[in-house]
Amino acid sequence: MSATTTAPALGAGRRTIAVMVLIPTVVALALWAFAWPAARTAPRDLPIGVAGPATAATALEEGFSRHEGAFEVHRYEDAAAARAAIADRDVYGAVVVTPGGTELLTASAASPVVAGLLREAVTAQAPEGAKVTVTDVVAAPAGDPRGAVLASSLLPLALAGAAAGVVTTLLGLRGTRAVTALVGASVLAGLVGTALADSWLGALTGDWWAEAGVLALTVLAIGSTFAGLAALVGKPGFGLGALLMILIGNPFSGVSSAPELLPTAVGSLGQLLPPGAGGSALRSVSFFDGAAAGGPLLVLCVWAVAGLTATLLGARGRRTESVAAPLPVPAPVG
């Protein structure tokens, strides 16, 4: 066998081995990212409130403290203050002791999973035979009582952003044209997403244009990251974008449950990535009149600005390299 025949055979063999190793690695990473947080779901410093007479409130606080590290208890003067804290997204729920008995205030719009968890915890802690009244202060919409639509919408948003960044790059759009394409695609995606989730399915119930703005900003943050990474490092940037936004950002977002129900580092990281920040901002503008939306919106803006800046700088860098490259010298004739 000649050397010219051996070299292509060796190259094909290496590529075959690379595929055989890469696919199981990706599967293992995906299972770790999606299955591990789900298997470790439990409250971790979950903010809840207690209100009522000092003696009763202290007893409640001590009861929650027995679950070490599970709850972060906030004390409120009365039921009105506890309701206000729930509406401001300071706590997920509150237990109020009144002369008539114990009342649990929940917010299924913030997380149906947390609302159910609190109902179980408070009922189990109540004295035998005592009645616990449950009031859903901010209820999930009738069109999505379990939050399934909101949770399911996260992956399509991430895929839409990824598609915008990849298609913009593969079509050869650079600089301001790339930025225009990313912004335009994101705005249209936000409008279409809101028309489906709010107007059609009734899963969102807040200000229509605010919801569209959050969806558009989420898609832009993800899409500009893909395009920016590709502009800086080439096609490997697509892999980095997929790792950050889909394999890590989507399962670490906590949208299907709550960030405080995921392992601490995972929940915190997820809120610093566009999928998690987008989900939190969308809950705020859709169900809580924008309360606590500032932090998630800031995260989305930072990612969007960084991605668009990288897209512009990457295009300028390539243009500078092409200008600086020496012209080929023609070979002498004869």
Coordinates of C-alpha atoms in Angstrom, one line a residue:
M1 CA 0.0 0.0 0.0
S2 CA 1.5 3.4 -1.0
A3 CA 1.9 6.4 1.3
T4 CA -0.6 8.3 -0.7
T5 CA -3.2 5.6 0.0
T6 CA -2.3 5.2 3.7
A7 CA -2.7 8.9 4.6
P8 CA -6.4 9.2 3.6
A9 CA -7.1 5.9 5.4
L10 CA -5.5 7.1 8.6
G11 CA -7.5 10.3 8.4
A12 CA -10.7 8.5 7.9
G13 CA -9.9 6.2 10.8
R14 CA -9.3 9.1 13.1
R15 CA -12.5 10.8 12.1
T16 CA -14.4 7.5 12.7
I17 CA -12.9 7.2 16.2
A18 CA -13.7 10.9 16.9
V19 CA -17.4 10.4 16.1
M20 CA -17.5 7.2 18.2
V21 CA -16.1 9.1 21.2
L22 CA -17.9 12.4 20.6
I23 CA -21.5 11.1 20.5
P24 CA -21.4 9.2 23.8
T25 CA -19.7 12.3 25.4
V26 CA -22.5 14.6 24.2
V27 CA -25.1 12.1 25.4
A28 CA -23.4 11.9 28.8
L29 CA -23.2 15.7 29.0
A30 CA -26.9 16.1 28.0
L31 CA -28.1 13.5 30.6
W32 CA -26.0 15.2 33.3
A33 CA -27.3 18.6 32.5
F34 CA -31.0 17.6 32.2
A35 CA -31.4 14.6 34.5
W36 CA -29.1 15.5 37.4
P37 CA -30.8 18.7 38.5
A38 CA -34.2 17.1 38.1
A39 CA -33.1 14.2 40.3
R40 CA -31.8 16.6 43.0
T41 CA -34.9 18.8 43.2
A42 CA -35.5 20.1 46.7
P43 CA -35.9 23.5 48.4
R44 CA -32.7 25.3 49.1
D45 CA -33.0 28.7 50.9
L46 CA -36.5 28.9 49.4
P47 CA -37.9 32.4 50.6
I48 CA -41.1 32.1 52.4
G49 CA -42.9 34.4 54.9
V50 CA -44.6 34.0 58.3
A51 CA -47.0 36.4 59.9
G52 CA -49.1 36.6 63.0
P53 CA -48.7 37.0 66.8
A54 CA -45.1 36.8 67.9
T55 CA -45.4 33.5 69.7
A56 CA -47.2 31.7 66.8
A57 CA -44.8 33.2 64.2
T58 CA -41.8 32.1 66.2
A59 CA -43.2 28.6 66.4
L60 CA -43.7 28.5 62.7
E61 CA -40.2 29.8 62.1
E62 CA -38.7 27.2 64.3
G63 CA -40.7 24.5 62.5
F64 CA -39.3 25.6 59.1
S65 CA -35.8 25.8 60.5
R66 CA -35.9 22.1 61.3
H67 CA -35.5 21.6 57.6
E68 CA -31.9 22.7 57.6
G69 CA -31.0 24.9 54.6
A70 CA -34.4 24.4 53.0
F71 CA -36.2 27.6 53.8
E72 CA -35.3 31.3 54.1
V73 CA -37.9 32.7 56.5
H74 CA -39.1 36.3 56.4
R75 CA -41.2 37.7 59.2
Y76 CA -44.1 40.0 58.4
E77 CA -46.5 42.0 60.6
D78 CA -49.8 40.8 59.1
A79 CA -51.4 39.1 56.2
A80 CA -51.5 42.3 54.1
A81 CA -47.7 42.7 54.4
A82 CA -47.2 39.0 53.5
R83 CA -49.5 39.4 50.4
A84 CA -47.5 42.5 49.3
A85 CA -44.3 40.5 49.6
I86 CA -45.6 37.7 47.5
A87 CA -46.8 40.2 44.8
D88 CA -43.4 41.8 44.8
R89 CA -41.8 38.4 44.4
D90 CA -39.8 38.7 47.6
V91 CA -41.2 35.3 48.8
Y92 CA -43.0 32.4 47.1
G93 CA -45.6 32.1 49.8
A94 CA -46.4 32.8 53.5
V95 CA -48.1 31.2 56.5
V96 CA -50.4 33.5 58.4
V97 CA -51.7 32.7 61.9
T98 CA -55.0 34.3 62.7
P99 CA -57.6 33.7 65.5
G100 CA -59.6 31.7 63.1
G101 CA -56.7 29.3 62.3
T102 CA -53.8 29.0 59.9
E103 CA -53.8 30.4 56.4
L104 CA -51.3 29.5 53.7
L105 CA -50.8 32.1 51.0
T106 CA -49.2 30.8 47.8
A107 CA -48.4 32.1 44.3
S108 CA -48.9 29.3 41.8
A109 CA -48.0 31.8 39.0
A110 CA -44.5 32.0 40.5
S111 CA -44.2 28.2 40.5
P112 CA -46.9 25.6 40.7
V113 CA -44.3 23.2 42.0
V114 CA -43.4 25.4 44.9
A115 CA -47.0 26.1 45.7
G116 CA -47.7 22.4 46.0
L117 CA -44.5 21.9 48.1
L118 CA -45.6 24.6 50.6
R119 CA -49.1 23.1 50.8
E120 CA -47.6 19.7 51.8
A121 CA -45.1 21.2 54.2
V122 CA -47.5 23.4 56.1
T123 CA -50.2 20.8 56.2
A124 CA -47.7 18.3 57.7
Q125 CA -46.5 20.8 60.2
A126 CA -50.0 21.8 61.4
P127 CA -51.4 20.2 64.6
E128 CA -53.5 17.1 64.1
G129 CA -57.1 18.1 63.2
A130 CA -56.2 21.7 62.5
K131 CA -57.6 23.2 59.3
V132 CA -55.2 25.0 57.0
T133 CA -56.9 27.4 54.5
V134 CA -55.0 27.8 51.3
T135 CA -55.3 31.1 49.3
D136 CA -53.6 31.4 45.9
V137 CA -52.7 35.1 45.9
V138 CA -51.3 35.2 42.4
A139 CA -52.8 32.2 40.6
A140 CA -51.4 30.7 37.5
P141 CA -53.6 31.4 34.4
A142 CA -56.5 29.1 33.6
G143 CA -54.8 28.4 30.2
D144 CA -51.7 27.1 31.9
P145 CA -52.5 26.1 35.5
R146 CA -49.4 23.8 35.9
G147 CA -47.0 26.1 34.1
A148 CA -46.4 23.6 31.4
V149 CA -46.7 26.0 28.5
L150 CA -44.3 28.5 30.0
A151 CA -41.7 25.7 30.8
S152 CA -42.1 24.2 27.3
S153 CA -41.6 27.5 25.6
L154 CA -38.1 27.9 26.8
L155 CA -36.4 25.4 24.5
P156 CA -38.1 26.8 21.4
L157 CA -36.9 30.2 22.4
A158 CA -33.3 28.9 22.7
L159 CA -33.6 27.1 19.4
A160 CA -35.0 30.2 17.7
G161 CA -32.1 32.3 19.0
A162 CA -29.6 29.6 18.0
A163 CA -31.1 29.5 14.5
A164 CA -30.9 33.3 14.1
G165 CA -27.2 33.3 15.0
V166 CA -26.3 30.3 12.9
V167 CA -28.3 31.4 9.8
T168 CA -27.0 34.9 10.0
T169 CA -23.4 33.7 10.1
L170 CA -23.8 31.0 7.4
L171 CA -25.4 33.5 5.0
G172 CA -22.3 35.6 5.2
L173 CA -23.9 38.6 6.9
R174 CA -21.3 40.7 8.7
G175 CA -21.2 43.9 10.8
T176 CA -24.3 46.1 10.8
R177 CA -26.1 43.8 8.4
A178 CA -25.7 40.9 10.8
V179 CA -26.9 43.1 13.7
T180 CA -29.9 44.2 11.7
A181 CA -30.8 40.7 10.8
L182 CA -30.4 39.5 14.5
V183 CA -32.5 42.3 15.9
G184 CA -35.2 42.0 13.2
A185 CA -35.5 38.2 13.6
S186 CA -35.7 38.6 17.4
V187 CA -38.4 41.2 17.3
L188 CA -40.5 39.1 14.9
A189 CA -39.9 36.0 17.1
G190 CA -41.1 37.9 20.1
L191 CA -44.3 39.0 18.4
V192 CA -45.1 35.5 17.1
G193 CA -44.3 33.9 20.4
T194 CA -46.5 36.3 22.3
A195 CA -49.3 35.9 19.8
L196 CA -49.2 32.1 20.4
A197 CA -48.6 32.0 24.2
D198 CA -50.8 34.9 25.2
S199 CA -53.5 35.6 22.5
W200 CA -54.0 31.9 21.5
L201 CA -53.1 29.7 24.4
G202 CA -53.8 32.1 27.3
A203 CA -50.7 30.9 29.1
L204 CA -49.5 34.5 29.6
T205 CA -51.8 37.2 31.0
G206 CA -49.7 40.4 31.4
D207 CA -49.1 43.4 29.2
W208 CA -48.9 42.0 25.7
W209 CA -46.1 44.3 24.5
A210 CA -44.0 43.8 27.6
E211 CA -44.2 40.0 27.1
A212 CA -43.2 40.4 23.4
G213 CA -40.3 42.6 24.5
V214 CA -39.0 40.0 26.9
L215 CA -39.3 37.2 24.4
A216 CA -37.6 39.3 21.7
L217 CA -34.8 40.2 24.1
T218 CA -34.3 36.6 25.1
V219 CA -34.0 35.5 21.5
L220 CA -31.6 38.3 20.8
A221 CA -29.4 37.5 23.7
I222 CA -29.1 33.9 22.6
G223 CA -28.8 34.6 18.9
S224 CA -26.2 37.4 19.2
T225 CA -24.1 35.1 21.4
F226 CA -24.1 32.4 18.7
A227 CA -23.2 35.0 16.0
G228 CA -20.7 36.8 18.2
L229 CA -18.8 33.6 19.1
A230 CA -18.8 32.5 15.5
A231 CA -17.4 36.0 14.5
L232 CA -14.6 35.7 17.0
V233 CA -13.6 32.0 16.8
G234 CA -15.3 30.7 13.7
K235 CA -17.7 27.7 13.4
P236 CA -16.5 26.2 16.8
G237 CA -18.4 29.2 18.3
F238 CA -21.6 27.4 17.4
G239 CA -20.6 24.5 19.6
L240 CA -19.8 26.9 22.5
G241 CA -23.1 28.6 22.0
A242 CA -25.0 25.4 22.0
L243 CA -23.2 24.3 25.2
L244 CA -24.0 27.5 27.0
M245 CA -27.5 28.2 25.8
I246 CA -29.1 24.8 25.2
L247 CA -27.2 22.1 27.1
I248 CA -26.6 24.2 30.2
G249 CA -28.8 27.2 30.0
N250 CA -32.1 25.3 29.3
P251 CA -32.0 22.7 32.1
F252 CA -30.4 25.1 34.6
S253 CA -33.0 27.7 34.1
G254 CA -35.4 26.5 36.8
V255 CA -38.4 27.6 34.7
S256 CA -40.2 24.2 35.2
S257 CA -39.9 24.4 39.0
A258 CA -37.9 27.3 40.6
P259 CA -34.2 28.2 40.8
E260 CA -34.3 27.6 44.5
L261 CA -35.3 24.0 44.0
L262 CA -32.1 23.2 42.0
P263 CA -28.7 22.6 43.5
T264 CA -27.5 26.0 44.6
A265 CA -24.7 26.5 42.1
V266 CA -26.9 25.2 39.3
G267 CA -29.8 27.6 40.1
S268 CA -27.5 30.6 40.5
L269 CA -25.7 29.8 37.2
G270 CA -28.9 29.3 35.4
Q271 CA -30.1 32.8 36.3
L272 CA -27.0 34.3 34.8
L273 CA -27.7 32.7 31.4
P274 CA -30.3 34.0 28.9
P275 CA -32.7 31.1 29.2
G276 CA -33.1 31.3 32.9
A277 CA -33.1 35.1 33.0
G278 CA -35.7 35.2 30.2
G279 CA -37.9 32.8 32.0
S280 CA -37.8 34.8 35.2
A281 CA -38.4 38.1 33.4
L282 CA -41.3 36.6 31.5
R283 CA -43.0 35.4 34.8
S284 CA -42.5 38.9 36.3
V285 CA -44.0 40.9 33.4
S286 CA -46.8 38.3 32.7
F287 CA -48.1 37.7 36.3
F288 CA -46.5 40.2 38.7
D289 CA -46.7 43.5 36.9
G290 CA -43.0 43.5 36.3
A291 CA -42.0 43.0 39.9
A292 CA -38.4 41.7 40.3
A293 CA -37.8 41.9 36.5
G294 CA -34.9 44.3 36.7
G295 CA -32.2 41.8 37.5
P296 CA -33.2 39.3 34.7
L297 CA -33.6 42.0 32.2
L298 CA -30.1 43.3 33.0
V299 CA -28.7 39.9 32.4
L300 CA -30.4 39.7 29.0
C301 CA -29.2 43.1 28.0
V302 CA -25.6 42.3 29.0
W303 CA -25.6 39.1 26.9
A304 CA -27.3 40.9 23.9
V305 CA -24.8 43.8 24.0
A306 CA -21.8 41.6 24.4
G307 CA -23.0 39.3 21.5
L308 CA -23.7 42.2 19.1
T309 CA -20.4 43.9 20.0
A310 CA -18.5 40.6 19.3
T311 CA -20.4 40.3 16.0
L312 CA -19.3 43.8 15.0
L313 CA -15.7 43.5 16.2
G314 CA -15.3 40.0 14.6
A315 CA -16.4 41.4 11.3
R316 CA -14.0 44.4 11.5
G317 CA -11.1 42.1 12.6
R318 CA -11.6 39.9 9.5
R319 CA -11.9 43.0 7.2
T320 CA -8.6 44.3 8.7
E321 CA -6.9 41.0 8.1
S322 CA -8.0 40.9 4.5
V323 CA -6.8 44.4 3.8
A324 CA -3.4 43.8 5.5
A325 CA -2.8 40.5 3.6
P326 CA -0.2 41.0 0.8
L327 CA -1.3 40.6 -2.7
P328 CA 0.0 37.5 -4.5
V329 CA 3.0 38.1 -6.7
P330 CA 2.6 36.7 -10.2
A331 CA 5.1 34.2 -11.2
P332 CA 7.6 35.4 -13.9
V333 CA 6.9 34.4 -17.4
G334 CA 9.4 32.6 -19.5

